[in-house]
Short mmCIF file of C-alpha atoms in Angstrom, two decimals:
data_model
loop_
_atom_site.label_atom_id
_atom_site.label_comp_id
_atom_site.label_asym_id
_atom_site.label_seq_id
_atom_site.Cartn_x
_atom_site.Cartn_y
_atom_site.Cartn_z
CA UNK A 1 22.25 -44.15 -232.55
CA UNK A 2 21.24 -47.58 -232.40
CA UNK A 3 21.70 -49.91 -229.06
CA UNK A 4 23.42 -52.35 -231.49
CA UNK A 5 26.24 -49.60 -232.60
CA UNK A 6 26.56 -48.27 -229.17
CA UNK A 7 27.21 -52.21 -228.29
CA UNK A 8 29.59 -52.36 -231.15
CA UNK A 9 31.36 -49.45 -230.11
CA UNK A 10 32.39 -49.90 -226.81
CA UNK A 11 33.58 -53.37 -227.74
CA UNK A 12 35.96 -51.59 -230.44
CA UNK A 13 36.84 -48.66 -227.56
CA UNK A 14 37.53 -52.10 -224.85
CA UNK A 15 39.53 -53.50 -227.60
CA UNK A 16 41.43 -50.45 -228.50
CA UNK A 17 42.74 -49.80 -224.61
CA UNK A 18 42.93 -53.33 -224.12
CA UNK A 19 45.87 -53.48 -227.61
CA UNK A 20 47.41 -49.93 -226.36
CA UNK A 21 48.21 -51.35 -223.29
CA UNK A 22 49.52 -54.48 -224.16
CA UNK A 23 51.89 -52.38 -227.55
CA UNK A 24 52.96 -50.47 -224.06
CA UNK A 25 54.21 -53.44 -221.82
CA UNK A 26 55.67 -55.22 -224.91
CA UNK A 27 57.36 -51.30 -225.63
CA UNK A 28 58.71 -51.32 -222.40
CA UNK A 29 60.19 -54.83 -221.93
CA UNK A 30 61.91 -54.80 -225.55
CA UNK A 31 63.53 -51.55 -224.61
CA UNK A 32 64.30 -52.56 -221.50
CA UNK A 33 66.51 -55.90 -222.44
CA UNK A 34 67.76 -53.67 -225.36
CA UNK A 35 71.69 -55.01 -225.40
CA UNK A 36 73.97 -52.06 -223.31
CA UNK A 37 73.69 -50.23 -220.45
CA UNK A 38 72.01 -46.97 -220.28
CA UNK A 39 73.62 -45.80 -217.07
CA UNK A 40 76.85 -46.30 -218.15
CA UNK A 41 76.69 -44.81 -221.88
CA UNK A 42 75.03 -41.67 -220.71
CA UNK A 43 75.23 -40.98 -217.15
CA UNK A 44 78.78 -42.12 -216.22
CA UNK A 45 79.76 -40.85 -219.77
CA UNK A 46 83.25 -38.42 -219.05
CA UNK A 47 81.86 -35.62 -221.81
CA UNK A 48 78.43 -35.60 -219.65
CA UNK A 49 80.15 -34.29 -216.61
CA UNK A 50 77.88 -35.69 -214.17
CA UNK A 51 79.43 -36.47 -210.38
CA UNK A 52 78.70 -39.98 -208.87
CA UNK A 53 76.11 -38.18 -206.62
CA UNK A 54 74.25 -36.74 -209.38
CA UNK A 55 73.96 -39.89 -211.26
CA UNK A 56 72.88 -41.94 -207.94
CA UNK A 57 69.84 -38.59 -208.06
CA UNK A 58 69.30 -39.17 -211.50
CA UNK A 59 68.94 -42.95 -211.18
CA UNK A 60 66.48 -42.72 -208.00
CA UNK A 61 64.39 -40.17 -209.90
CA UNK A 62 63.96 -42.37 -212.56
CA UNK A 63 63.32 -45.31 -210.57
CA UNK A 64 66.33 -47.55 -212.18
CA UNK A 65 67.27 -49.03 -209.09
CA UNK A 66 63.88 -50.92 -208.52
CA UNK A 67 62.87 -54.40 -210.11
CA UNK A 68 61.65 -54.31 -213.39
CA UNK A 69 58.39 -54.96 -212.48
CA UNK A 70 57.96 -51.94 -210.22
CA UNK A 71 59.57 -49.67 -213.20
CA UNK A 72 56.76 -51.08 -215.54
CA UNK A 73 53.83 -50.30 -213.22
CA UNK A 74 55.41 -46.67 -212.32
CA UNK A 75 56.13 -46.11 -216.17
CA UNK A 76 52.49 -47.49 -216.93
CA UNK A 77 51.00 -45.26 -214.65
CA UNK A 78 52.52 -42.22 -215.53
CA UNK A 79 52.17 -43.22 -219.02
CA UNK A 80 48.11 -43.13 -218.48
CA UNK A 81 48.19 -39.56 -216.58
CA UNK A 82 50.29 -38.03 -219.51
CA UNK A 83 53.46 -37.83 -217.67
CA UNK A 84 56.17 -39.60 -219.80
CA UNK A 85 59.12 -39.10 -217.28
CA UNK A 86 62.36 -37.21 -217.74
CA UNK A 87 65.09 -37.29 -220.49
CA UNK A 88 68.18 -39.50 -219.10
CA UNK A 89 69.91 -37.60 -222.21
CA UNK A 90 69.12 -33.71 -221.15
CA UNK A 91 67.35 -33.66 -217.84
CA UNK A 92 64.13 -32.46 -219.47
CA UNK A 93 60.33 -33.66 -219.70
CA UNK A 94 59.99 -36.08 -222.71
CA UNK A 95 56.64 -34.49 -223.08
CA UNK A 96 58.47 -31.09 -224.04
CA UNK A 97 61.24 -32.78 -225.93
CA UNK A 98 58.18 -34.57 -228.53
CA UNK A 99 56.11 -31.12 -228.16
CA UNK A 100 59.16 -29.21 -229.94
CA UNK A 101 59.20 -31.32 -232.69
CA UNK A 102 55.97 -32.84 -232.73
CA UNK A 103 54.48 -30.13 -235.30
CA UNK A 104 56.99 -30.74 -238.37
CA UNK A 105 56.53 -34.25 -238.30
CA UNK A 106 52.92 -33.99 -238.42
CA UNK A 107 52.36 -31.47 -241.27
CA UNK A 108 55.09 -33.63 -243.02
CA UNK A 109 53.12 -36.63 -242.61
CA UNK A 110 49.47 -34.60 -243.39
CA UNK A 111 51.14 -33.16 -246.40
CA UNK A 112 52.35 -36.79 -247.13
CA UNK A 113 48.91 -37.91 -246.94
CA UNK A 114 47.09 -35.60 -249.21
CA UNK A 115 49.90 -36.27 -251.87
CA UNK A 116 48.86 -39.73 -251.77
CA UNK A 117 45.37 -39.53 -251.91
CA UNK A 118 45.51 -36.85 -254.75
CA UNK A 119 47.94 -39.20 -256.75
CA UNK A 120 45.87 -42.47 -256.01
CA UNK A 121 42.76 -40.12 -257.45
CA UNK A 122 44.63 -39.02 -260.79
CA UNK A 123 45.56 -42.76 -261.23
CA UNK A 124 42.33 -44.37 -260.58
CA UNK A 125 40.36 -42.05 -262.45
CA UNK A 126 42.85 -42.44 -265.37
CA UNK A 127 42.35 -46.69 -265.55
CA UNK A 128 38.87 -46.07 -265.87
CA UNK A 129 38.49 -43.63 -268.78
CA UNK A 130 41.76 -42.63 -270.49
CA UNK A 131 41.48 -44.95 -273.49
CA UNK A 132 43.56 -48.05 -273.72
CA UNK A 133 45.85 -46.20 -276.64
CA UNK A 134 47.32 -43.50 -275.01
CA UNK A 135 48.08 -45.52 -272.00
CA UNK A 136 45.36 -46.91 -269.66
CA UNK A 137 46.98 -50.17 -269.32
CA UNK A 138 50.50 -48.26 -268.09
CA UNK A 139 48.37 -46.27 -265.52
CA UNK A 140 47.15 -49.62 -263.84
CA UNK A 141 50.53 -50.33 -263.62
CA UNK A 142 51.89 -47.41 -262.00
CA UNK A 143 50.86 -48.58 -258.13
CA UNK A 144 53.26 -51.64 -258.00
CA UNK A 145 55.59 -49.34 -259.34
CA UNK A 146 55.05 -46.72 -256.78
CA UNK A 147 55.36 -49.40 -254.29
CA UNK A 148 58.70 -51.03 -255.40
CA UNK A 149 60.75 -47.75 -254.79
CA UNK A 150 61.77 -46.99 -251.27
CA UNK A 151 60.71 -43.13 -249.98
CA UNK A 152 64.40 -42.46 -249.43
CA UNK A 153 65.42 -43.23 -253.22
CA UNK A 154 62.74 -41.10 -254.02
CA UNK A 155 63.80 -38.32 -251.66
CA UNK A 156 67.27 -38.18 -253.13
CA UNK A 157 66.36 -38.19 -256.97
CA UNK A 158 63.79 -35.23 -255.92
CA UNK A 159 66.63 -33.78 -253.79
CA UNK A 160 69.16 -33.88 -256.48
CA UNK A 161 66.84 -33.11 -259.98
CA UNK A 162 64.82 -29.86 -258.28
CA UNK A 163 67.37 -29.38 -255.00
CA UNK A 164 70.83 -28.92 -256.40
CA UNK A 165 69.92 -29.04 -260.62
CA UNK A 166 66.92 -26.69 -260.56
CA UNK A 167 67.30 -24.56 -257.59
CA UNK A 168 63.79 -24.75 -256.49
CA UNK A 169 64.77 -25.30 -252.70
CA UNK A 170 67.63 -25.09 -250.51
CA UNK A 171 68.42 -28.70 -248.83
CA UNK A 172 69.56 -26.29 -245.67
CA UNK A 173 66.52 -24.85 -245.24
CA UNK A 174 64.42 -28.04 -244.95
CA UNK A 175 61.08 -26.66 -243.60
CA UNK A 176 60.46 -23.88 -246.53
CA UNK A 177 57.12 -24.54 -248.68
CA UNK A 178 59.18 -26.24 -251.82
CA UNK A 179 61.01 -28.58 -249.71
CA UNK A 180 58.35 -29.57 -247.41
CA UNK A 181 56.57 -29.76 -250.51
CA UNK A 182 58.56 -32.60 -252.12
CA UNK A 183 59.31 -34.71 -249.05
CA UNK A 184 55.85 -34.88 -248.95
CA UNK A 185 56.38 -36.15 -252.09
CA UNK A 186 58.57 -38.64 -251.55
CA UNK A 187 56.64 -39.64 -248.73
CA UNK A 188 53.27 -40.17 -250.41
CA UNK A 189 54.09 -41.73 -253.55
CA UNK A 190 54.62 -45.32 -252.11
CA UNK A 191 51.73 -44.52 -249.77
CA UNK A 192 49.44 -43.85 -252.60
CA UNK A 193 49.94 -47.38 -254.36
CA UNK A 194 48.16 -49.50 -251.99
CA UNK A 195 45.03 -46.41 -251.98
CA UNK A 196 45.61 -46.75 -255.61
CA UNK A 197 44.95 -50.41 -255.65
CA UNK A 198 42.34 -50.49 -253.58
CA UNK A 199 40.35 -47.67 -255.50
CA UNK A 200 40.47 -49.37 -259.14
CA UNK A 201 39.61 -52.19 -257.90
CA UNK A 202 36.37 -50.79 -256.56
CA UNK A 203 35.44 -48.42 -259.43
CA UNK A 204 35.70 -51.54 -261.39
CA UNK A 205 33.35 -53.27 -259.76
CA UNK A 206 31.61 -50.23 -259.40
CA UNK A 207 31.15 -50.02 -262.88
CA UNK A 208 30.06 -53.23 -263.87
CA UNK A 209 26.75 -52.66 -261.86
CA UNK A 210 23.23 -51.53 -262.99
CA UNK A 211 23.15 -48.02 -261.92
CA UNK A 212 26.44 -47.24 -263.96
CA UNK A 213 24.63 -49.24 -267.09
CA UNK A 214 21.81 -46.65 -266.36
CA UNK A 215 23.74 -43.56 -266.22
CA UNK A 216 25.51 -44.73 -269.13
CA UNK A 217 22.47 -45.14 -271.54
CA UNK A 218 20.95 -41.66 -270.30
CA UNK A 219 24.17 -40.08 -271.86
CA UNK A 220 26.22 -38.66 -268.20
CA UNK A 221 29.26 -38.15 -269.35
CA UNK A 222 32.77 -39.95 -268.06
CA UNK A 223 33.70 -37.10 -265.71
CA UNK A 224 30.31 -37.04 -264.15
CA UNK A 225 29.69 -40.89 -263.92
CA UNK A 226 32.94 -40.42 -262.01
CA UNK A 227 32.18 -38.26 -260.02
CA UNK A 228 28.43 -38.20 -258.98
CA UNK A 229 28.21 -42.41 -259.09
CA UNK A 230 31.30 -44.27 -259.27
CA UNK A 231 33.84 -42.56 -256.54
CA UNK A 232 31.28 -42.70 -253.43
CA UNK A 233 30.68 -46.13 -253.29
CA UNK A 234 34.61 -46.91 -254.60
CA UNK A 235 35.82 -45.03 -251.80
CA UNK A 236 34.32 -46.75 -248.55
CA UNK A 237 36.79 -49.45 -248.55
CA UNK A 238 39.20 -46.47 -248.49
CA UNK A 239 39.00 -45.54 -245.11
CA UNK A 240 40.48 -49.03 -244.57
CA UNK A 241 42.94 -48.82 -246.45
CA UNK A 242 43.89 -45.30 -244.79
CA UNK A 243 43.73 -46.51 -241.27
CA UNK A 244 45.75 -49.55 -241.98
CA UNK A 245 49.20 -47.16 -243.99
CA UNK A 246 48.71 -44.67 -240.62
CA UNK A 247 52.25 -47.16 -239.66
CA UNK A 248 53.78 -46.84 -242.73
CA UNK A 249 52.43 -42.64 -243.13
CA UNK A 250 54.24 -42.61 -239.69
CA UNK A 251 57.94 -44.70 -240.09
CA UNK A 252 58.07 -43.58 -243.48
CA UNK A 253 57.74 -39.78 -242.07
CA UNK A 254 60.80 -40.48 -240.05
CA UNK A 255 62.79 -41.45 -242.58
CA UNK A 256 62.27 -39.14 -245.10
CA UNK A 257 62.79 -36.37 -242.36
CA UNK A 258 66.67 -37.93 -242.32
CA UNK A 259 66.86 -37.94 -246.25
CA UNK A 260 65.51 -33.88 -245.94
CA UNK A 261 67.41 -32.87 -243.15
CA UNK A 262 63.99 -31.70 -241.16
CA UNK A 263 63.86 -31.44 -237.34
CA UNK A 264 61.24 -33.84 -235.71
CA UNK A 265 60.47 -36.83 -234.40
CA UNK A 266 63.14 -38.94 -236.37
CA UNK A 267 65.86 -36.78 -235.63
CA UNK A 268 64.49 -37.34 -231.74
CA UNK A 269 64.69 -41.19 -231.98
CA UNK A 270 67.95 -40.63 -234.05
CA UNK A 271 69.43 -39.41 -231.16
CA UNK A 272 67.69 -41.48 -228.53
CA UNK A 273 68.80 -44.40 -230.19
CA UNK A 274 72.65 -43.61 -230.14
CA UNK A 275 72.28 -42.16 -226.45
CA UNK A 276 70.20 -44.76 -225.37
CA UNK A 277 67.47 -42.49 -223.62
CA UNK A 278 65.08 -45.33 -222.66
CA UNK A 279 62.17 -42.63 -221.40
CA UNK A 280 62.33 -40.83 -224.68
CA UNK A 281 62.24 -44.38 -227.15
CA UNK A 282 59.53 -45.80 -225.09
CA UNK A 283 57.23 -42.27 -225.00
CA UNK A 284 57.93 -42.23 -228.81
CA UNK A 285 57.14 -45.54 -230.29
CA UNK A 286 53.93 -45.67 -227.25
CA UNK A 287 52.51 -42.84 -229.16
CA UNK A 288 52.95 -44.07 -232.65
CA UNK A 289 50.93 -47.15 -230.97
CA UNK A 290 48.40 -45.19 -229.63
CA UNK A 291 47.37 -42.95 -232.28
CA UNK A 292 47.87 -45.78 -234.87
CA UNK A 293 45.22 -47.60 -232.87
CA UNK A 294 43.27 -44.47 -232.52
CA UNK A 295 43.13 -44.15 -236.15
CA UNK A 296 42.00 -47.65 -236.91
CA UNK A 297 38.84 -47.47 -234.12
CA UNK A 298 37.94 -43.65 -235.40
CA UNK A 299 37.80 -46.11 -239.23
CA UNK A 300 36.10 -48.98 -237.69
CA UNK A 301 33.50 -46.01 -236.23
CA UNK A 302 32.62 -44.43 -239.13
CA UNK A 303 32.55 -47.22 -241.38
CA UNK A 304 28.75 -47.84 -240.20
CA UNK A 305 27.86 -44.68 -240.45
CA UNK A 306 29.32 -44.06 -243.83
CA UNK A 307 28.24 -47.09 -245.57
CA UNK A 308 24.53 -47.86 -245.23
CA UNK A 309 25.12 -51.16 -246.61
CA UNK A 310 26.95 -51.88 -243.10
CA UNK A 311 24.21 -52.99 -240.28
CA UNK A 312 25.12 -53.81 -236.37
CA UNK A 313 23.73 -56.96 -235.21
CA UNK A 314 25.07 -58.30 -231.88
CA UNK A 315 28.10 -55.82 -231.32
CA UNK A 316 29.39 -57.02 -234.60
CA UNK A 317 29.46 -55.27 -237.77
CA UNK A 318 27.59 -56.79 -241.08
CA UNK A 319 27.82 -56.22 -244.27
CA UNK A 320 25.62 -58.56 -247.28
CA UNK A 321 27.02 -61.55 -248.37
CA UNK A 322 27.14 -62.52 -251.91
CA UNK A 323 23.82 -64.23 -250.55
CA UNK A 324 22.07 -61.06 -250.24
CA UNK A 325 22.94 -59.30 -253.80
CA UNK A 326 21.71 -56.01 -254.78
CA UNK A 327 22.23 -53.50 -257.40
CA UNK A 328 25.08 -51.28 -255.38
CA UNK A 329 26.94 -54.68 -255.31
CA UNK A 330 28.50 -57.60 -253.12
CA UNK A 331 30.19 -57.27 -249.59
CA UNK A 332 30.96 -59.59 -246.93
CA UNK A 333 30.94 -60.09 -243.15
CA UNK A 334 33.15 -58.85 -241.06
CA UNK A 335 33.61 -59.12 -237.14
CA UNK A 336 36.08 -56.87 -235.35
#
């Protein structure tokens, strides 16, 4: 590897602790000034059972009796050696608590994922060579579609058509193949209209360049031109667009884990919403930050190395300008 991308690379890693840190402190003071009391709703709650000596243990152990400003620093630091503190709610790590339910919300959201990307392929490849008659110009309309219907609408029409009217899963056995299946579904389908959008509008570009022209006159067929020329260079800006839905693959998981009935990390903040279990909320929505973050630098990373149009000059990364034209087409600069 080049100085230059090394250079470029730890300015992106610098960056990257320097926005995880700051998601963390803003976590922790927006929770914090949340309206009601913690202590009262949970530990001095009569169905909770707990004796004014246990909760005077319970709040020294979690430090609630110290200025805000030591909390922060002693929920910072534990936050950087992996220990995110105690449940206020059952008295247990917060680490084990997202552990248990960790795994269902990530092979909902991986299933989620490849859904989308599958059904942004089928579309894109569809604009470009199903002919105009038997509905091209439909198929180029089917990502603002996909987009203007809320995951939970679509969770309940695929609940209620292949759920309760064709039997092909049982809505109380949420984490079987067929219903896993279908929230993933309902969870890629609004995903895949902005991978959709971005895609056609690259393979049209794509194809308005010499080398298609070329293919095209030494008789490759649609499928291959597709394939072999037009979808490597279309896809690039892809990665993007993948980094930048990570948010939405995420929130959107949580909700459609309500609408399915499935055990994981929405149910978690379901509950640590109503019992106001500060440790839990702010360990949750810290790790959405970090590994959307995460995501976005392992994009900005590869996005060099993928695309040899892409050069490193000063720490920043260059693409060429309309100035600088060439037959695999236009791109622009961009500085992190």
């Amino acid at each position: 590897m080049s100085n230059a991308y090394l250079t470029y690379a730890a300015k992106r890693l610098g960056q990257a602790v320097v926005v995880i840190l700051l998601a963390y402190v803003f976590t922790f003071v927006v929770v914090s000034i949340l309206p009601g009391d913690p202590i009262t709703s949970v530990l001095r709650n009569p169905q909770n059972g707990f004796s004014e000596e246990e909760i005077a243990e319970i709040i020294a152990a979690q430090g609630l009796d110290k200025p805000i400003v030591v909390q922060l620093w002693h929920s910072l630091s534990g936050f950087l050696t992996g220990d995110l503190g105690m449940s206020m709610r059952s008295n247990r790590p917060v680490s084990t608590l997202i552990a248990e339910v960790l795994p269902s919300t990530l092979i909902l959201a991986s299933a989620g994922l490849a859904v989308a990307l599958v059904l942004a392929m089928l579309v894109a490849y569809g604009t470009r060579f199903v002919p105009k008659r038997y509905g091209q110009g439909l198929l180029r309309g089917f990502p603002s579609l996909f987009l203007s219907v809320p995951n939970f609408v679509i969770g309940l029409v695929l609940i209620h058509l292949f759920g309760f009217q064709l039997g092909l899963f049982r809505v109380i056995n949420p984490d079987s193949f067929w219903a896993t299946l279908f929230a993933a579904i309902a969870l890629g389908i609004p995903i895949s209209a902005q991978i959709a959008e971005v895609l056609i509008a690259n393979l049209d570009k794509e194809a308005e360049q010499e080398y298609a022209t070329v293919a095209r006159s030494r008789g490759i067929g649609q499928a291959r031109l597709f394939a072999s020329h037009l979808l490597k260079p279309a896809s690039l800006p892809v990665v993007t667009v993948i980094a930048l839905t990570i948010g939405e693959l995420l929130g959107g998981s949580l909700i459609t884990e309500t609408v399915f009935g499935r055990t994981g990390i929405g149910s978690l903040v379901q509950r640590s919403v109503s019992t106001q279990d500060l440790p839990v909320l702010q360990a949750i929505v810290s790790l959405g930050a970090v590994i959307f973050v995460l995501v976005n630098l392992v994009a900005d990373l590869l996005y060099p190395l993928l695309d040899p149009r892409v050069k490193i000059l000063g720490g920043q990364k260059r693409q060429p300008t309309t100035a600088d034209e060439t037959s695999i087409g236009p791109t622009r600069v961009v500085t992190p």
